[in-house]
JSON list of C-alpha atoms in Angstrom, two decimals:
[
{"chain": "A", "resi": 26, "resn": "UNK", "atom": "CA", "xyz": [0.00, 0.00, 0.00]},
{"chain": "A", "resi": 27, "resn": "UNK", "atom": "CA", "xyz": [1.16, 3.50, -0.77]},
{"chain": "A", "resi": 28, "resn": "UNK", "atom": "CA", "xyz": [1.43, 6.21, 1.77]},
{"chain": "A", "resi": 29, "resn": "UNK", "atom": "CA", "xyz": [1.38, 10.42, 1.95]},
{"chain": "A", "resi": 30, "resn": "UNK", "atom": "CA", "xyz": [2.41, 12.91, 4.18]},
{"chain": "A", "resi": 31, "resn": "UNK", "atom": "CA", "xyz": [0.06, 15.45, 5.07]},
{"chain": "A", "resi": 32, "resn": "UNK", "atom": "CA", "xyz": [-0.19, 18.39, 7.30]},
{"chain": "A", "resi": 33, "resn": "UNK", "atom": "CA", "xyz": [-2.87, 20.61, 8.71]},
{"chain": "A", "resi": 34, "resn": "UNK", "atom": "CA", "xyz": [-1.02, 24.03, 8.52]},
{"chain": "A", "resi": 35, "resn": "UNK", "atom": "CA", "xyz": [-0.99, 26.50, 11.60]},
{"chain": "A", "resi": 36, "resn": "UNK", "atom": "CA", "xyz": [-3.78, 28.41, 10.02]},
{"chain": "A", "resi": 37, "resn": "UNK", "atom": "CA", "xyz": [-6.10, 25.19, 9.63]},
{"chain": "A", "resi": 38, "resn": "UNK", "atom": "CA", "xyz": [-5.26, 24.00, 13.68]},
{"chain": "A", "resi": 39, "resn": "UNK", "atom": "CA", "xyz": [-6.27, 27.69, 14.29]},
{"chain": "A", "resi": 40, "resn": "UNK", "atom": "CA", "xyz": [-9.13, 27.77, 12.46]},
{"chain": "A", "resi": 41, "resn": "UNK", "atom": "CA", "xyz": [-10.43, 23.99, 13.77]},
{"chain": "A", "resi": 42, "resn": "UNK", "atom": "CA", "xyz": [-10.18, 22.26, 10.42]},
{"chain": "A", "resi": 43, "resn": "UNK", "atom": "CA", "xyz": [-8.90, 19.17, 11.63]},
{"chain": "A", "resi": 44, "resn": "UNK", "atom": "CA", "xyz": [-11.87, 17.22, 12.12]},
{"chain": "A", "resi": 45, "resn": "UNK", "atom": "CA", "xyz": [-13.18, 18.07, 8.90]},
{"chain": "A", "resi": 46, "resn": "UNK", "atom": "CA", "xyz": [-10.07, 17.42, 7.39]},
{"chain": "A", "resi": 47, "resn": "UNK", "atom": "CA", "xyz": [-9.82, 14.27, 8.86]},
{"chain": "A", "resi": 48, "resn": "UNK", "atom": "CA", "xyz": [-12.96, 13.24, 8.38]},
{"chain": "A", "resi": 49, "resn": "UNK", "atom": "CA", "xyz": [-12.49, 13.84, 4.43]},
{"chain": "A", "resi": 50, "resn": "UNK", "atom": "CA", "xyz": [-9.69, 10.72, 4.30]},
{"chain": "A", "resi": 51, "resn": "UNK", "atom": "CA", "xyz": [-11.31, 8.43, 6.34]},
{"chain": "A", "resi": 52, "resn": "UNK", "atom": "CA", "xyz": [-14.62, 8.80, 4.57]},
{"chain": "A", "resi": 53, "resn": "UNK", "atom": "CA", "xyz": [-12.37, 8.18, 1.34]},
{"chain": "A", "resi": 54, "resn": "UNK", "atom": "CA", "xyz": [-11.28, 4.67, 2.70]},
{"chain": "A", "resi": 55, "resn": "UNK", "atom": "CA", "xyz": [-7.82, 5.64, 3.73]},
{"chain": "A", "resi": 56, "resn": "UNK", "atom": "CA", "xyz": [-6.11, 4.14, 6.76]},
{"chain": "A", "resi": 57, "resn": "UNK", "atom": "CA", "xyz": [-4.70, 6.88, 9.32]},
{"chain": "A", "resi": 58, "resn": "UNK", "atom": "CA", "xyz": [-0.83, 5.15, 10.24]},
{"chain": "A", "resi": 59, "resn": "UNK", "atom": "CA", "xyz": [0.21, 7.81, 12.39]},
{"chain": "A", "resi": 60, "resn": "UNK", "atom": "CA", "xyz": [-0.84, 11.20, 13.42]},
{"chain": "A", "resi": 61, "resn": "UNK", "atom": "CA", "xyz": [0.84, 13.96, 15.97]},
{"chain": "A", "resi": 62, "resn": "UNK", "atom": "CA", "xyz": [0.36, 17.78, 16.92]},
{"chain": "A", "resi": 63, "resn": "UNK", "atom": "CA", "xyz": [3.79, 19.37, 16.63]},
{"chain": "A", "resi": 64, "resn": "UNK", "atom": "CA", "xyz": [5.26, 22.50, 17.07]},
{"chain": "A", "resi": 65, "resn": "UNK", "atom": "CA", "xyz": [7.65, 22.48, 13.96]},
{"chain": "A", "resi": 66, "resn": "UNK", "atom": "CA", "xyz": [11.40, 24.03, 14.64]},
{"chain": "A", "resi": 67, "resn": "UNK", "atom": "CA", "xyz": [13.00, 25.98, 11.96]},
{"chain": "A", "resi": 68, "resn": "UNK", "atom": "CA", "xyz": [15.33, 23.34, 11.05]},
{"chain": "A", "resi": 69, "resn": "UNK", "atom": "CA", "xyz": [12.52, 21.32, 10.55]},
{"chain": "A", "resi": 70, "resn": "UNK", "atom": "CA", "xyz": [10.54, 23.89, 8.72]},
{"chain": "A", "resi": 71, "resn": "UNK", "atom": "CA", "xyz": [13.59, 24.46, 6.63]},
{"chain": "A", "resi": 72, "resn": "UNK", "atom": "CA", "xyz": [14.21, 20.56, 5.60]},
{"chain": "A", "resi": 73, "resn": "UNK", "atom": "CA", "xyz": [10.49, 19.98, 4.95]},
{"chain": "A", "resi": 74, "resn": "UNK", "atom": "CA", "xyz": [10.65, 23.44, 2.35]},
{"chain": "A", "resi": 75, "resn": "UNK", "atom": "CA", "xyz": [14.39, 22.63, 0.91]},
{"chain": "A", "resi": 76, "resn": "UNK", "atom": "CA", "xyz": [13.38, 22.07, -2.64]},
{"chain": "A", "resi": 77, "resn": "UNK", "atom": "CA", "xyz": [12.14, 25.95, -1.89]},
{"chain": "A", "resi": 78, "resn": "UNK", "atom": "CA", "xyz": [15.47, 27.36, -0.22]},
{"chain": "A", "resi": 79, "resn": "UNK", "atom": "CA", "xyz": [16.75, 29.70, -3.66]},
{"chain": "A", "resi": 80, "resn": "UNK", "atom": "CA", "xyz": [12.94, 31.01, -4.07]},
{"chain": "A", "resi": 81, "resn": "UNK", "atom": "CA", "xyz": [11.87, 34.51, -2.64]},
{"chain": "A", "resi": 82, "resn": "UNK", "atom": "CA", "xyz": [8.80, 32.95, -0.75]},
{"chain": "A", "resi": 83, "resn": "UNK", "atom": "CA", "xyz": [10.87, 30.49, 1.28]},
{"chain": "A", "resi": 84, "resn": "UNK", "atom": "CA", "xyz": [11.85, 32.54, 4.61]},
{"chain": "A", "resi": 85, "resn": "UNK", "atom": "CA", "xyz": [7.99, 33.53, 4.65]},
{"chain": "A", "resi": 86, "resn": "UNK", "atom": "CA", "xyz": [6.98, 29.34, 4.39]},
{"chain": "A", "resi": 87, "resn": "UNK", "atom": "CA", "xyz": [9.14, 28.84, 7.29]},
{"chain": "A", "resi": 88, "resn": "UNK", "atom": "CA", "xyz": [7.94, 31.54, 9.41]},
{"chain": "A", "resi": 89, "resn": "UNK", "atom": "CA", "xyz": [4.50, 30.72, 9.09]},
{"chain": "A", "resi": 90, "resn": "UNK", "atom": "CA", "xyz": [5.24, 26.92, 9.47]},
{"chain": "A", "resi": 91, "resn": "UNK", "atom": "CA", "xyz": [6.90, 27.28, 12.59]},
{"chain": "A", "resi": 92, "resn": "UNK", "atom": "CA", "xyz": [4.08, 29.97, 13.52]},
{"chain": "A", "resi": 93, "resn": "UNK", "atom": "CA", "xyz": [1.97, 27.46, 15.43]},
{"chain": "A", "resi": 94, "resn": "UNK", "atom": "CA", "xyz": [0.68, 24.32, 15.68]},
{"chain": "A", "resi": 95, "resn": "UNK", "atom": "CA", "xyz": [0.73, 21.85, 12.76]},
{"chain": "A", "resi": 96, "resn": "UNK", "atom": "CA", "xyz": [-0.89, 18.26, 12.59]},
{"chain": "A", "resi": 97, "resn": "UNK", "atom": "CA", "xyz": [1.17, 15.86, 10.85]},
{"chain": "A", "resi": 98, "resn": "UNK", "atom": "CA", "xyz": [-0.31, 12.51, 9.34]},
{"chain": "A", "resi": 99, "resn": "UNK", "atom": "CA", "xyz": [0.81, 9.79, 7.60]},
{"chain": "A", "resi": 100, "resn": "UNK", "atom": "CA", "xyz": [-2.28, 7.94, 5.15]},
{"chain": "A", "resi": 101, "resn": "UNK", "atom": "CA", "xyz": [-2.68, 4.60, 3.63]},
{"chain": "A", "resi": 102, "resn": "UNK", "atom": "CA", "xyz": [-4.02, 3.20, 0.62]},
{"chain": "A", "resi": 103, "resn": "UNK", "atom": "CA", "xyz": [-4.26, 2.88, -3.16]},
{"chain": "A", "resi": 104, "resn": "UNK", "atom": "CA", "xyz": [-3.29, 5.62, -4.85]},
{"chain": "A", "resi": 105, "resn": "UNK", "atom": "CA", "xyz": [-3.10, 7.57, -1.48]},
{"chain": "A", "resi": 106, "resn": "UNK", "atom": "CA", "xyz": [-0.96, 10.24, -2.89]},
{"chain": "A", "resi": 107, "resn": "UNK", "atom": "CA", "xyz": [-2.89, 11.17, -6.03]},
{"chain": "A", "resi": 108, "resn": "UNK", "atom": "CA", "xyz": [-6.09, 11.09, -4.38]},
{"chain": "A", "resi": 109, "resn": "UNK", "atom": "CA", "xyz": [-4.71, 13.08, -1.38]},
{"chain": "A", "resi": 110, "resn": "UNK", "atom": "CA", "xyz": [-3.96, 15.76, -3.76]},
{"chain": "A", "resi": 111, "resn": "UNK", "atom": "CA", "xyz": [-7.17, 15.76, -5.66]},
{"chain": "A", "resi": 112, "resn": "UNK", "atom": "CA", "xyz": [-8.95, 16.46, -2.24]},
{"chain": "A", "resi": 113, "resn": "UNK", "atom": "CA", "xyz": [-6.56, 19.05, -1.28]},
{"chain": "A", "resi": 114, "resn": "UNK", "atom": "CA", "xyz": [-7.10, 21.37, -4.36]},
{"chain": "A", "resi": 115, "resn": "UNK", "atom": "CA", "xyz": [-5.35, 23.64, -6.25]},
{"chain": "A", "resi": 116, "resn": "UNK", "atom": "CA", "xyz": [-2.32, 25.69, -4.17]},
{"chain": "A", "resi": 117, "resn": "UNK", "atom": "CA", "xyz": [-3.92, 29.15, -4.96]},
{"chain": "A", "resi": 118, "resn": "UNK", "atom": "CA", "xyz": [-7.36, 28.47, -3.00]},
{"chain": "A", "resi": 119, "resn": "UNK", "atom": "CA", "xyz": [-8.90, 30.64, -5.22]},
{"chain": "A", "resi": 120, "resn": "UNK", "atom": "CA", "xyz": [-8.50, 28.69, -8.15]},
{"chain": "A", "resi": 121, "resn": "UNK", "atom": "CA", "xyz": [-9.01, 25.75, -6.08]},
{"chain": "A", "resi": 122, "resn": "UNK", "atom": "CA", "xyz": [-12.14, 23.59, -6.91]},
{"chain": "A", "resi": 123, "resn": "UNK", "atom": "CA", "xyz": [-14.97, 24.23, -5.07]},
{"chain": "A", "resi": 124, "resn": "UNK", "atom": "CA", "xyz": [-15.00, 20.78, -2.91]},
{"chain": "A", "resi": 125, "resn": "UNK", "atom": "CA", "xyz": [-11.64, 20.28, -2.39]},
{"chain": "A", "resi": 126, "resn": "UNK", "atom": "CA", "xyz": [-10.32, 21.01, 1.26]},
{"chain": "A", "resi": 127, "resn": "UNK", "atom": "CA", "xyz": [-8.80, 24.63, -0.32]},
{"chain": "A", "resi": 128, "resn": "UNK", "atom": "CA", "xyz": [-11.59, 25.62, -2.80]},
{"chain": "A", "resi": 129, "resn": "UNK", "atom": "CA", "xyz": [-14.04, 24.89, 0.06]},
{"chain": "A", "resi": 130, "resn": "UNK", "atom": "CA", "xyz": [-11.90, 26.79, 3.34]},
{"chain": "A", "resi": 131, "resn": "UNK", "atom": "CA", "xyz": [-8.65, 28.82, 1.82]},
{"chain": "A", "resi": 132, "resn": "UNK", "atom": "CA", "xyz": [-8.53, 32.42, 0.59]},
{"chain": "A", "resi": 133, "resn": "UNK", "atom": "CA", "xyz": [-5.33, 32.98, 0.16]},
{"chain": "A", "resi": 134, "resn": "UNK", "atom": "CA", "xyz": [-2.30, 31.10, -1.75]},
{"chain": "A", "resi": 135, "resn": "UNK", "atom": "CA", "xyz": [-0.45, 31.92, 2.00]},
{"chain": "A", "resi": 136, "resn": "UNK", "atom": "CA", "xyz": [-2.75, 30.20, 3.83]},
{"chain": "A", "resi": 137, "resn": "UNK", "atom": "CA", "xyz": [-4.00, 27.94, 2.33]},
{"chain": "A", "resi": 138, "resn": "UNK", "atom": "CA", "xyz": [-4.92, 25.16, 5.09]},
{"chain": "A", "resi": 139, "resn": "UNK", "atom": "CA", "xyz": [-2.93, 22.38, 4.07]},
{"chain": "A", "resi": 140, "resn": "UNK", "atom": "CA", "xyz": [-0.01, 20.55, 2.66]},
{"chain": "A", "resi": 141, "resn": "UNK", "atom": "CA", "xyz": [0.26, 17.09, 1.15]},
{"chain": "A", "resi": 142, "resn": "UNK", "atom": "CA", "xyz": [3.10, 14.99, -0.56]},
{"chain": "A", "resi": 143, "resn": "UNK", "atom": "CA", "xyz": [3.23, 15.79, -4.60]},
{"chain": "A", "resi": 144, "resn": "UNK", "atom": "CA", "xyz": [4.51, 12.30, -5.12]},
{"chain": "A", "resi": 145, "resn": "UNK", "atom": "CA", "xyz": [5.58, 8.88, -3.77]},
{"chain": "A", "resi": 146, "resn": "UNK", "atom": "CA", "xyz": [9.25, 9.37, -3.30]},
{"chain": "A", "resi": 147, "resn": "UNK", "atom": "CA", "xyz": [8.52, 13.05, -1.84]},
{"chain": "A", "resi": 148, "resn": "UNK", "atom": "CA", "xyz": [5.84, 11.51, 0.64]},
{"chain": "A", "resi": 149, "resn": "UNK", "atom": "CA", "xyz": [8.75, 8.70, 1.61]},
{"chain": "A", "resi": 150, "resn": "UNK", "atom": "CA", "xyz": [11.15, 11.58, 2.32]},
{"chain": "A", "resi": 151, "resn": "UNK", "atom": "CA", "xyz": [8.35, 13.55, 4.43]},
{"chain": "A", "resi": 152, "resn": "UNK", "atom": "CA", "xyz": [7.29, 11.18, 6.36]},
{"chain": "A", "resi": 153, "resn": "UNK", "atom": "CA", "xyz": [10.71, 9.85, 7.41]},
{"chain": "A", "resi": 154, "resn": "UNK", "atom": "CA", "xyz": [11.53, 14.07, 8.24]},
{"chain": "A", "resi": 155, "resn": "UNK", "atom": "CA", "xyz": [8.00, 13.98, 10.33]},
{"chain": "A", "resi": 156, "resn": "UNK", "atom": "CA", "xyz": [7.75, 10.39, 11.89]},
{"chain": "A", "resi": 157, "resn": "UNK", "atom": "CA", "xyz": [10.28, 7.65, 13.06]},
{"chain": "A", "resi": 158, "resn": "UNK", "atom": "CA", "xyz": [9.01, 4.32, 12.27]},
{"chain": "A", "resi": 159, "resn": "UNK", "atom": "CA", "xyz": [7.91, 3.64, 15.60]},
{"chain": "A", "resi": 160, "resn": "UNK", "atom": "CA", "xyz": [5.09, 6.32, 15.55]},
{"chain": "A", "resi": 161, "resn": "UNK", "atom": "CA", "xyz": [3.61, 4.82, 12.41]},
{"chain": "A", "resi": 162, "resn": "UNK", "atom": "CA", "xyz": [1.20, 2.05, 12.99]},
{"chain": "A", "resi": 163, "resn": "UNK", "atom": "CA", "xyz": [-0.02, -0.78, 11.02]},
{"chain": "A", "resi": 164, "resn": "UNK", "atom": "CA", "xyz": [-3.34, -1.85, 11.54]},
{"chain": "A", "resi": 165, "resn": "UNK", "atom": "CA", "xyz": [-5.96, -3.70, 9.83]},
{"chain": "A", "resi": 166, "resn": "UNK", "atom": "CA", "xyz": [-9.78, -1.79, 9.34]},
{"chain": "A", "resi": 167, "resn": "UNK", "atom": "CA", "xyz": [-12.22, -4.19, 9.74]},
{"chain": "A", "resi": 168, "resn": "UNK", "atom": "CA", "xyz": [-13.96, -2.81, 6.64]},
{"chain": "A", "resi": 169, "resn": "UNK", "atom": "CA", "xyz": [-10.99, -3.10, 4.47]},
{"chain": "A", "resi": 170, "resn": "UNK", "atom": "CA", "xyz": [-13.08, -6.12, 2.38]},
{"chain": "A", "resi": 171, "resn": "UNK", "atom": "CA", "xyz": [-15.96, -3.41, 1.59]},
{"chain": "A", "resi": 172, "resn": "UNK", "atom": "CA", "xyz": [-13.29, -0.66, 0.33]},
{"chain": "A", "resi": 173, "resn": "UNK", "atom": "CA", "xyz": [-10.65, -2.99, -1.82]},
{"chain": "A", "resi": 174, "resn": "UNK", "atom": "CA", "xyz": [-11.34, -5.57, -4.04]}
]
């Protein structure tokens, strides 16, 4: 099974998305492996955002990353990463689908709720940055039969 990385930004914890965001994945069928609040350093901040470091927008990522509380989560499932994305919406929330966790709750590209892997080797990288193994989880859903084939 594939897994993402995905993270309810400060301004989504502030605003008391998580639930709802939450709620979006498991309704999906995806398995939650491991979830935490954290308070992300800037060293952190700065090895999630490294593919970012040479772009004018990078010290204000970090700022606001490290601004306040973020809820990290690691998914499960077919196609995880894809669909994660798809749910998220567009980065600019106002070109976002209407539907998608930023078309439905962002206003502005710098706050924009919500960040989630862009593709399988990224979401490997993030979640090892985010989690150690021992905080992931494997677990079987009992309705696993009525989601996969």
């Amino acid at each position: 099974m594939e897994r993402t990385f995905l993270a309810v930004k400060p301004d989504g914890v502030q605003r008391h998305l998580v639930g709802e965001i939450i709620r979006r994945y498991e309704v999906k069928g995806f398995k939650l492996v491991g979830l935490k609040l954290v308070q992300p350093t800037r060293e952190l901040a700065e090895k999630h955002y490294a593919v970012h470091k040479e772009r004018p927008f990078f010290a204000g990522l970090v700022d606001f990353i490290t601004s306040g509380p973020v809820i990290a989560m690691v998914w499960e499932g077919d196609g995880v990463v894809a669909s994660a994305r798809k749910i998220i919406g567009a980065t600019n929330p106002l070109t976002a689908e209407p539907g998608t966790i930023r078309g439905d709750y962002g206003a502005n590209i710098g706050r924009n709720i919500i960040h989630g892997s862009d593709a399988i080797e990224t979401a490997q990288t993030e979640i090892a940055l985010w989690f150690s193994p021992e905080e992931l989880i494997e677990w079987a859903p009992s309705l696993s039969s009525w989601i996969y084939e």
